[in-house]
mmCIF file of N, CA and C in Angstrom:
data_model
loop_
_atom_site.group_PDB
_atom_site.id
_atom_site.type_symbol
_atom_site.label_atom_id
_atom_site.label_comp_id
_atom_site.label_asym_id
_atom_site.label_seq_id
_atom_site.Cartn_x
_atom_site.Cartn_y
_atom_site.Cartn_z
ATOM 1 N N UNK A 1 -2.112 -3.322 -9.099
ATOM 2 C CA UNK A 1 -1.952 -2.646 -7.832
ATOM 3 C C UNK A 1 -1.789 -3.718 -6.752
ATOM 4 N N UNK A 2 -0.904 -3.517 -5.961
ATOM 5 C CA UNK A 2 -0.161 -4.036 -5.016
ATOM 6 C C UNK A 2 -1.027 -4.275 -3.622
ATOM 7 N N UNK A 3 -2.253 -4.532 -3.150
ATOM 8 C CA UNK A 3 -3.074 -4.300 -2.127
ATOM 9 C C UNK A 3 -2.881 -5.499 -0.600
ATOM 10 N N UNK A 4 -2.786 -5.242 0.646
ATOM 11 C CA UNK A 4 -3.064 -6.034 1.470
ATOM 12 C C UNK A 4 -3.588 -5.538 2.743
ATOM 13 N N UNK A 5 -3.925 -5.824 3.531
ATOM 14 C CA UNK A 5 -5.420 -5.684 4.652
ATOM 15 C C UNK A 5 -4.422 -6.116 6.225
ATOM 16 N N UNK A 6 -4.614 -5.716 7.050
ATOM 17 C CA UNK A 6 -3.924 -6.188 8.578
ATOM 18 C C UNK A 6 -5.650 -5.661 9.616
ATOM 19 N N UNK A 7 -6.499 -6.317 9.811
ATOM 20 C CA UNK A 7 -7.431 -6.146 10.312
ATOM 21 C C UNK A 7 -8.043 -4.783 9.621
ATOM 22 N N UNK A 8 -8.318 -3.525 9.828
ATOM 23 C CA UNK A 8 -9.352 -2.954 9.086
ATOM 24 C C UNK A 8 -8.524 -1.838 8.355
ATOM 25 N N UNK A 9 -6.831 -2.171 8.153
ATOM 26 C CA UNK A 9 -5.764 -0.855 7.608
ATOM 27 C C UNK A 9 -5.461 -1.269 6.170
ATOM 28 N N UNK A 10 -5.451 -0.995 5.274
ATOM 29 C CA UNK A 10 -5.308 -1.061 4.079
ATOM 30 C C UNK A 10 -3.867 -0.708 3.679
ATOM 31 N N UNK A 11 -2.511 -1.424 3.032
ATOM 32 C CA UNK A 11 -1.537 -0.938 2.756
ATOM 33 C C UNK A 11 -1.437 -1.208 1.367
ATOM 34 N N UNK A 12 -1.099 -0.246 0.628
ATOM 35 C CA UNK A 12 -1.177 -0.290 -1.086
ATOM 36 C C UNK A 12 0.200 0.272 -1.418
ATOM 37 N N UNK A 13 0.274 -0.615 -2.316
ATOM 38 C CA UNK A 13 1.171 -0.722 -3.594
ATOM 39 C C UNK A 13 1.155 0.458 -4.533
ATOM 40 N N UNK A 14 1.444 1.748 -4.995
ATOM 41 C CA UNK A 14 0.454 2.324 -6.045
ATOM 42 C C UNK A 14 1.703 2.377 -7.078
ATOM 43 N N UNK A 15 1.339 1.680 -8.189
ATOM 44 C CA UNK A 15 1.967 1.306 -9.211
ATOM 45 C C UNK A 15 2.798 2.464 -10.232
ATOM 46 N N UNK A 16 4.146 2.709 -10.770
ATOM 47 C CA UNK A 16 4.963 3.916 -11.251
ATOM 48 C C UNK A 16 4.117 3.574 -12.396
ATOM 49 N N UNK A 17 4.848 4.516 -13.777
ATOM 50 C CA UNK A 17 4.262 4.420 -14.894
ATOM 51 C C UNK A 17 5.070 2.944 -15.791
ATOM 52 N N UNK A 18 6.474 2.812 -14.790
ATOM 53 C CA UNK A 18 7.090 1.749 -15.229
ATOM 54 C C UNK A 18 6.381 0.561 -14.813
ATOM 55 N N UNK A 19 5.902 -0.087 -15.669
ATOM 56 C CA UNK A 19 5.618 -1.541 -15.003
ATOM 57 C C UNK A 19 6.482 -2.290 -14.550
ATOM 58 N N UNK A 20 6.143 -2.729 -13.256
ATOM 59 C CA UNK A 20 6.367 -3.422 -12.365
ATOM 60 C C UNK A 20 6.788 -2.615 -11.216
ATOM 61 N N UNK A 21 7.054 -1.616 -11.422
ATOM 62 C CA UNK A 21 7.655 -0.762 -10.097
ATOM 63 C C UNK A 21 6.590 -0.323 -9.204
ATOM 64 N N UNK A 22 7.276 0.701 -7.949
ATOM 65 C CA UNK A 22 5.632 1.317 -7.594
ATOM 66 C C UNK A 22 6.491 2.456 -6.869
ATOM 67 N N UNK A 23 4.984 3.655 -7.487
ATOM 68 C CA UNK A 23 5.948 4.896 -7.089
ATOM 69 C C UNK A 23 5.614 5.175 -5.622
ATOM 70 N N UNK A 24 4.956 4.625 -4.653
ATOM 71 C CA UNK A 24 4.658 4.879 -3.366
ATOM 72 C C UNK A 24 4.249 3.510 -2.793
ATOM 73 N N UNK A 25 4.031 3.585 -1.255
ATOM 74 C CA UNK A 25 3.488 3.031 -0.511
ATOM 75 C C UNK A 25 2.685 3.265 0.536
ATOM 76 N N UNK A 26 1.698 3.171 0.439
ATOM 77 C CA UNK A 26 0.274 4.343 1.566
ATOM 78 C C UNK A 26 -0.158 3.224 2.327
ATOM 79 N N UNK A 27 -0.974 3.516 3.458
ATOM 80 C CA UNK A 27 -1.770 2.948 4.688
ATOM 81 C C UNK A 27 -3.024 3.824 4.079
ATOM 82 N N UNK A 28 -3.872 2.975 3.946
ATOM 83 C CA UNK A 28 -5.684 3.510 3.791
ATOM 84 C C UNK A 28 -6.201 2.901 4.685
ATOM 85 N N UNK A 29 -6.875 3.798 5.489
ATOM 86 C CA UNK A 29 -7.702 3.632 6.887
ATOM 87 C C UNK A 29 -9.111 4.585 7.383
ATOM 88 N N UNK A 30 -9.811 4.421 7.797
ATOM 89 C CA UNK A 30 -10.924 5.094 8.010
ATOM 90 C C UNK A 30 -11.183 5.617 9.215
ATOM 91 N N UNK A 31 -11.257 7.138 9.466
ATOM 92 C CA UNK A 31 -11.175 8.277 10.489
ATOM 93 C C UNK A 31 -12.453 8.238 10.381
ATOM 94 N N UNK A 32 -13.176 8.185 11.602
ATOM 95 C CA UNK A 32 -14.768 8.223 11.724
ATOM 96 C C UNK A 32 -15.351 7.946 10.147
ATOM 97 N N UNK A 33 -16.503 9.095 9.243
ATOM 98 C CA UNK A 33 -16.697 8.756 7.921
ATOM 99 C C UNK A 33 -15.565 9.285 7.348
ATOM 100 N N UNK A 34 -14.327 9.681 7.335
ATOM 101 C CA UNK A 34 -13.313 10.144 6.066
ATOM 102 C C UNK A 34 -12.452 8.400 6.225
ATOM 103 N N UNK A 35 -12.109 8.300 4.414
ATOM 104 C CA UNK A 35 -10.782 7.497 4.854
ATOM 105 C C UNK A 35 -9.570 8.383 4.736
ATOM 106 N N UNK A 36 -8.667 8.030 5.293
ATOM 107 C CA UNK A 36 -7.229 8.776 4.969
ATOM 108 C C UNK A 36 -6.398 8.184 4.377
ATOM 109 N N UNK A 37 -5.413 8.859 4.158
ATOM 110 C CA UNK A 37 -4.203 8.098 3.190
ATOM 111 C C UNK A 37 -3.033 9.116 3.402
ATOM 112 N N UNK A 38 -2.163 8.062 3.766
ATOM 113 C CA UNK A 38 -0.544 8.559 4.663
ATOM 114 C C UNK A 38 0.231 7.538 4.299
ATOM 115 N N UNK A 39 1.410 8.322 3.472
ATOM 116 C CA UNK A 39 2.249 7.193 3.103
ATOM 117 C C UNK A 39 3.189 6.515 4.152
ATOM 118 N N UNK A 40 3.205 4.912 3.753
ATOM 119 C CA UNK A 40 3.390 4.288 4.549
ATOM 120 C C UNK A 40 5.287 4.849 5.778
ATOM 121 N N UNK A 41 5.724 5.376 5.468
ATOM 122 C CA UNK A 41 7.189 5.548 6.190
ATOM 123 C C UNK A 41 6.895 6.595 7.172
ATOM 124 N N UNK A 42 5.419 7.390 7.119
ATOM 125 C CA UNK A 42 5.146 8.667 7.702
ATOM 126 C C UNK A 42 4.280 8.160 8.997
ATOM 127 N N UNK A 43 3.750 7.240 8.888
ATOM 128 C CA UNK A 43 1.865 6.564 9.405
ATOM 129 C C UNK A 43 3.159 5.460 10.650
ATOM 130 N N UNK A 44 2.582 5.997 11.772
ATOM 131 C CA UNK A 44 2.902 5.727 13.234
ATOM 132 C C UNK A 44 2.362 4.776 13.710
ATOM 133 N N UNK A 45 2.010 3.716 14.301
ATOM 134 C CA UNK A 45 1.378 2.903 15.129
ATOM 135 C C UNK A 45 1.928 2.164 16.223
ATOM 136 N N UNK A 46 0.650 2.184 17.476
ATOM 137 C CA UNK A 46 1.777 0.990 18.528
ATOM 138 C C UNK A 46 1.022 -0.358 18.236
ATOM 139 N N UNK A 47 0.405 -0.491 17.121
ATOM 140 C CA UNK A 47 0.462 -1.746 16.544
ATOM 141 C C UNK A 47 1.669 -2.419 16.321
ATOM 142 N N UNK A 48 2.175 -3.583 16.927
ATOM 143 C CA UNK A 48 3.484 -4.452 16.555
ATOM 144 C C UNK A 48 3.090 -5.274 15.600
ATOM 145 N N UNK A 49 2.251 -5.972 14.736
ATOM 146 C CA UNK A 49 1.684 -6.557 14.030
ATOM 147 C C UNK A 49 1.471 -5.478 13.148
ATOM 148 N N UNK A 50 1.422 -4.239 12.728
ATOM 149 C CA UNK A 50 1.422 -3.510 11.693
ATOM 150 C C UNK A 50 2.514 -2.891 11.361
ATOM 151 N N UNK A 51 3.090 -2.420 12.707
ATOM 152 C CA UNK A 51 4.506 -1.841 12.524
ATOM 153 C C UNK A 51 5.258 -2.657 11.877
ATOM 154 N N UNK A 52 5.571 -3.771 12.111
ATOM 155 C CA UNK A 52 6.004 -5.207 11.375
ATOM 156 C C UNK A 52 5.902 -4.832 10.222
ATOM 157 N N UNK A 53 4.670 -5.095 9.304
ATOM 158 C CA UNK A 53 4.031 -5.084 8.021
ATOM 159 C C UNK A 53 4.833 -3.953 7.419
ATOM 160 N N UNK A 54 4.514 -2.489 7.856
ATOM 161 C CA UNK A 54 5.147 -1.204 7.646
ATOM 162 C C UNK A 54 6.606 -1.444 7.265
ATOM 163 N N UNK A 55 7.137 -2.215 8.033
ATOM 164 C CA UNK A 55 8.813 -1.886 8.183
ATOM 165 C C UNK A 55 9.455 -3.030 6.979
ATOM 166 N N UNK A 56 8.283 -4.207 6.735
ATOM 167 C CA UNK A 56 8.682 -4.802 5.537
ATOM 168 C C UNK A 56 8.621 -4.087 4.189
ATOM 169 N N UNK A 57 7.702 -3.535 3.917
ATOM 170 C CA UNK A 57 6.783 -3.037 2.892
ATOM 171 C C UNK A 57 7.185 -1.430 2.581
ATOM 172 N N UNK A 58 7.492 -0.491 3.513
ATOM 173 C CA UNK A 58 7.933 0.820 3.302
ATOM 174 C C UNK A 58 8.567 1.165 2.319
ATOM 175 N N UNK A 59 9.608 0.798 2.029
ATOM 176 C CA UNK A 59 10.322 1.001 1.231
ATOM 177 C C UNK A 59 10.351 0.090 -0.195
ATOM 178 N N UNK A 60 9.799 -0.742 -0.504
ATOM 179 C CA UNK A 60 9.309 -1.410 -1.500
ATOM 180 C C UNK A 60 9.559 -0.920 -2.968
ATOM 181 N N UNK A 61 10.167 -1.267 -3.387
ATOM 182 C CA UNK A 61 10.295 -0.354 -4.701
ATOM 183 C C UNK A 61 9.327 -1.008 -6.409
ATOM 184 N N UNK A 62 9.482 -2.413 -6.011
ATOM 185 C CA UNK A 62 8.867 -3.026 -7.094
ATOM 186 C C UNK A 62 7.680 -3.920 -6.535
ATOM 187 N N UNK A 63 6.777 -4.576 -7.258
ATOM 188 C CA UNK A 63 5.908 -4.889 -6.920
ATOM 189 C C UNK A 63 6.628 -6.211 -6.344
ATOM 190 N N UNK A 64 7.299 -6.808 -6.959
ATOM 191 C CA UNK A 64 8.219 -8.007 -5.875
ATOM 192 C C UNK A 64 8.303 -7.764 -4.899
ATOM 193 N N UNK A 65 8.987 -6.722 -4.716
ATOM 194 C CA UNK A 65 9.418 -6.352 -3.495
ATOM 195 C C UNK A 65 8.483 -6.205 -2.199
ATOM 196 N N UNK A 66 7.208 -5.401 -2.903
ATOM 197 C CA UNK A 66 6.071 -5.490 -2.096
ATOM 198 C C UNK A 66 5.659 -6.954 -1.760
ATOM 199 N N UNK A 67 5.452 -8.393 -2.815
ATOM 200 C CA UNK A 67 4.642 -9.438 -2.560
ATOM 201 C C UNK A 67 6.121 -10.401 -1.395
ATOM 202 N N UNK A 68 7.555 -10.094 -1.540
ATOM 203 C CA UNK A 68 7.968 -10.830 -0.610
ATOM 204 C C UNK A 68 8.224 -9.767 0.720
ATOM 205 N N UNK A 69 7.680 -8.753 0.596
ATOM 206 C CA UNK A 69 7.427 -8.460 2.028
ATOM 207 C C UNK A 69 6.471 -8.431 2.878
ATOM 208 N N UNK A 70 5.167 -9.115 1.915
ATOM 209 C CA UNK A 70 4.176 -9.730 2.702
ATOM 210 C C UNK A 70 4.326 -10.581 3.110
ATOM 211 N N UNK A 71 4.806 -11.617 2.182
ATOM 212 C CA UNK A 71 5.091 -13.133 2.644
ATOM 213 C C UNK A 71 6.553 -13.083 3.634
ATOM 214 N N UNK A 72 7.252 -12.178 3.923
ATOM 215 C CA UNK A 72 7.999 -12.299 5.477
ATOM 216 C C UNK A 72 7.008 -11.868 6.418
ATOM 217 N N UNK A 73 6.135 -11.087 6.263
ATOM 218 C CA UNK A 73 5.603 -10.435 7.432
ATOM 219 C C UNK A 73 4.720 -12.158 7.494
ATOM 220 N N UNK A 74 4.102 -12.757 6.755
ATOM 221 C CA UNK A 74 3.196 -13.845 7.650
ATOM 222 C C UNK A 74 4.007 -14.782 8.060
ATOM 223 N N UNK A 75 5.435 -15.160 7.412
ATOM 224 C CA UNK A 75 6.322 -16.200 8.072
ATOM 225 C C UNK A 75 6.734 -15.377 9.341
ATOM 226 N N UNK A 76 6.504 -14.362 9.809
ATOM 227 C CA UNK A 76 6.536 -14.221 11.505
ATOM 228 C C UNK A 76 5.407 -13.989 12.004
ATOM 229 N N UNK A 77 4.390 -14.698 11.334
ATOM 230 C CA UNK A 77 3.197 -14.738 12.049
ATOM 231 C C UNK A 77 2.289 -13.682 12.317
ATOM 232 N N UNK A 78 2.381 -12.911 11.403
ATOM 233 C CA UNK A 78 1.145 -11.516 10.887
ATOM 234 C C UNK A 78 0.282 -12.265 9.890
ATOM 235 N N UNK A 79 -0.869 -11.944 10.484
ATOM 236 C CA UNK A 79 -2.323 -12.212 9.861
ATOM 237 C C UNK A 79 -2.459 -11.091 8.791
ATOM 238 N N UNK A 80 -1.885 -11.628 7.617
ATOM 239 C CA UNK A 80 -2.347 -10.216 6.765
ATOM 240 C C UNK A 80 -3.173 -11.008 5.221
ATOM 241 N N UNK A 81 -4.176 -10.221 5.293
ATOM 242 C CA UNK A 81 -4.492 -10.581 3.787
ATOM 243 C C UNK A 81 -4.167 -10.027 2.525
ATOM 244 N N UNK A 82 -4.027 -10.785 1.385
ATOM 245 C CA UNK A 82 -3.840 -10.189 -0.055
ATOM 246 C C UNK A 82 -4.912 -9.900 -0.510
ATOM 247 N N UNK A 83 -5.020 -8.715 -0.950
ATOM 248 C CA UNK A 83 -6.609 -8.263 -2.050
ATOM 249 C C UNK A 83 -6.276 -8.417 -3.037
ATOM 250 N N UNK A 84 -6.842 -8.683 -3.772
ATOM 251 C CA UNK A 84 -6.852 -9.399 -5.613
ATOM 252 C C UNK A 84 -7.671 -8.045 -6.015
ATOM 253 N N UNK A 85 -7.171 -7.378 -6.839
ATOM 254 C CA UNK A 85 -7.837 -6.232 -7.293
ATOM 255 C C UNK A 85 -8.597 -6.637 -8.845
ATOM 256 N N UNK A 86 -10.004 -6.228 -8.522
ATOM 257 C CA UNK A 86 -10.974 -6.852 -9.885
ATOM 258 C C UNK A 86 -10.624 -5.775 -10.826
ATOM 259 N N UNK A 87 -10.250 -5.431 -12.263
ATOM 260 C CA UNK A 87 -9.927 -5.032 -13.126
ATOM 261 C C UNK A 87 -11.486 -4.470 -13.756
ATOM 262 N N UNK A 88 -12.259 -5.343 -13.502
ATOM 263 C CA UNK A 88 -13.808 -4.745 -14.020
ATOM 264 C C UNK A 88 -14.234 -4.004 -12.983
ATOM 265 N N UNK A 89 -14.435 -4.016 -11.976
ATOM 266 C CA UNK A 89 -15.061 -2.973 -10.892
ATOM 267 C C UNK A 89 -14.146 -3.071 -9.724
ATOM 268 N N UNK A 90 -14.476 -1.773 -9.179
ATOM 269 C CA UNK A 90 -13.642 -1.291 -7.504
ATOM 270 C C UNK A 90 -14.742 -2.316 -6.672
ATOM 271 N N UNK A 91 -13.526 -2.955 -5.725
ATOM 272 C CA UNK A 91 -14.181 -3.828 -4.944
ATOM 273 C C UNK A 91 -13.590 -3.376 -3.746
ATOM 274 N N UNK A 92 -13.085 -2.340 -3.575
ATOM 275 C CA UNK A 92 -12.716 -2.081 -2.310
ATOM 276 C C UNK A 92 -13.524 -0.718 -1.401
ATOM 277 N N UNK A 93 -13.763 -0.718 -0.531
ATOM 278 C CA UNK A 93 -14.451 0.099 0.555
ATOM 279 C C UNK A 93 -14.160 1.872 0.389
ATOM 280 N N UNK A 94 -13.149 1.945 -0.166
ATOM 281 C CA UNK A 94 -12.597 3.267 -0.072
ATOM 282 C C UNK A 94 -12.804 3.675 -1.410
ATOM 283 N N UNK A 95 -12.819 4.868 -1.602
ATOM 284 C CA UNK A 95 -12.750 5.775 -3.358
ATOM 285 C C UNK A 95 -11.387 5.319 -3.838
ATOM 286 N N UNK A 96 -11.521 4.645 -4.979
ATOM 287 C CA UNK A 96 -10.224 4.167 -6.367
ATOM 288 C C UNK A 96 -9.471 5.611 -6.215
ATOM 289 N N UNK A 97 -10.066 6.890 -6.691
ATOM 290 C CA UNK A 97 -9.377 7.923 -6.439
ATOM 291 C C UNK A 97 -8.359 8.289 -5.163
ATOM 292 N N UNK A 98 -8.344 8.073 -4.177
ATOM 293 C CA UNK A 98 -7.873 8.136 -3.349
ATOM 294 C C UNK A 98 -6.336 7.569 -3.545
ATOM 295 N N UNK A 99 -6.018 6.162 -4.252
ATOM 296 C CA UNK A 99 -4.850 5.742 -4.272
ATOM 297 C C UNK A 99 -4.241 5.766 -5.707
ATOM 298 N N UNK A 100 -4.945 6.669 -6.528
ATOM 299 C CA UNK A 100 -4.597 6.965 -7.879
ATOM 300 C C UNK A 100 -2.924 7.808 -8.123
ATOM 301 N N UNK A 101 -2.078 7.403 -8.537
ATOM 302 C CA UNK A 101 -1.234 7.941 -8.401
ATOM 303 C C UNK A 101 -0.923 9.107 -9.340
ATOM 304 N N UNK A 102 -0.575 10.354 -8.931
ATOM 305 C CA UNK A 102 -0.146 11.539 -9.732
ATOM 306 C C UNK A 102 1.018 11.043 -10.246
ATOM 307 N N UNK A 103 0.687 10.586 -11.271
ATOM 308 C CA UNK A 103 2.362 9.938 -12.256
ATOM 309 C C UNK A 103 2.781 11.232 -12.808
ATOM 310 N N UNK A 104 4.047 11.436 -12.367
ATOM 311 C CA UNK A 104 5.125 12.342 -12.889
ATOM 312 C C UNK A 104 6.404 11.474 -13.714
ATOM 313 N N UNK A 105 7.032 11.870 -13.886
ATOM 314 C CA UNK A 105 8.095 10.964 -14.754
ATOM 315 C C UNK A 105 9.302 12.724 -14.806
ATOM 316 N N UNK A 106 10.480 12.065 -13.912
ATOM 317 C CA UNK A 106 11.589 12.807 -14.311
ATOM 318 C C UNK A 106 12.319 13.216 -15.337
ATOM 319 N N UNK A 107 12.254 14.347 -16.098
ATOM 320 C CA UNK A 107 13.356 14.417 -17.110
ATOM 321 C C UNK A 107 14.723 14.238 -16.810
ATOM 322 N N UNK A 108 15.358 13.193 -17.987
ATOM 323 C CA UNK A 108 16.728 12.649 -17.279
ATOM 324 C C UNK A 108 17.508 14.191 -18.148
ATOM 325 N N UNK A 109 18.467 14.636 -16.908
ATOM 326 C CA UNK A 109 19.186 15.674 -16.941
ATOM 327 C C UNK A 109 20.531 15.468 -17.460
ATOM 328 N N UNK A 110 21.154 15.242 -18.045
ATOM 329 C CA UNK A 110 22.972 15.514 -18.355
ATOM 330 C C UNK A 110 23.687 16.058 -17.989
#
């Protein structure tokens, strides 16, 4: 999973069933006690330092795609961090459920 941080907004990667791809891209953020989750092309801000991030990352289709659109967003000087996701335990603040993806898979049609 694809994870990175812009002060306290969470933007994730959530991985297709194809490896390496990813079937979405969400903003995880925390509304008083709820967190929310709004995929990233929908989720508004007059953050210019996130909007940035957003406009690299939105459309992202593979996990490449996601890691060099982090690394443009800090070569213009966005403070963003990478989360290293621990494989043995959730190390992140929010419910794992939350960015679990409902994998569907299209039947190819003729």
């Amino acid at each position: 999973m694809n994870i990175c941080k812009i002060r306290d907004i969470y933007v994730v990667g959530i991985p297709h069933v194809i490896k390496g791809y990813l079937q979405n891209v969400v903003v995880v953020y925390k509304k008083g006690e709820s967190w929310i989750v709004q995929i990233a092309e929908h989720y508004r801000t007059n953050d210019k330092d996130l909007s940035t991030l957003l406009k690299e990352l939105m459309f992202a289709t593979t996990e490449g795609d996601f890691e060099e659109g982090v690394g443009r967003a800090i070569t213009k000087g966005i403070k963003v961090e990478r989360i290293e996701e621990n494989k043995n335990k959730w190390n992140l603040p929010f419910p794992k459920n939350l960015i679990e993806g409902k994998v569907k898979l299209q039947k190819e049609v003729d």
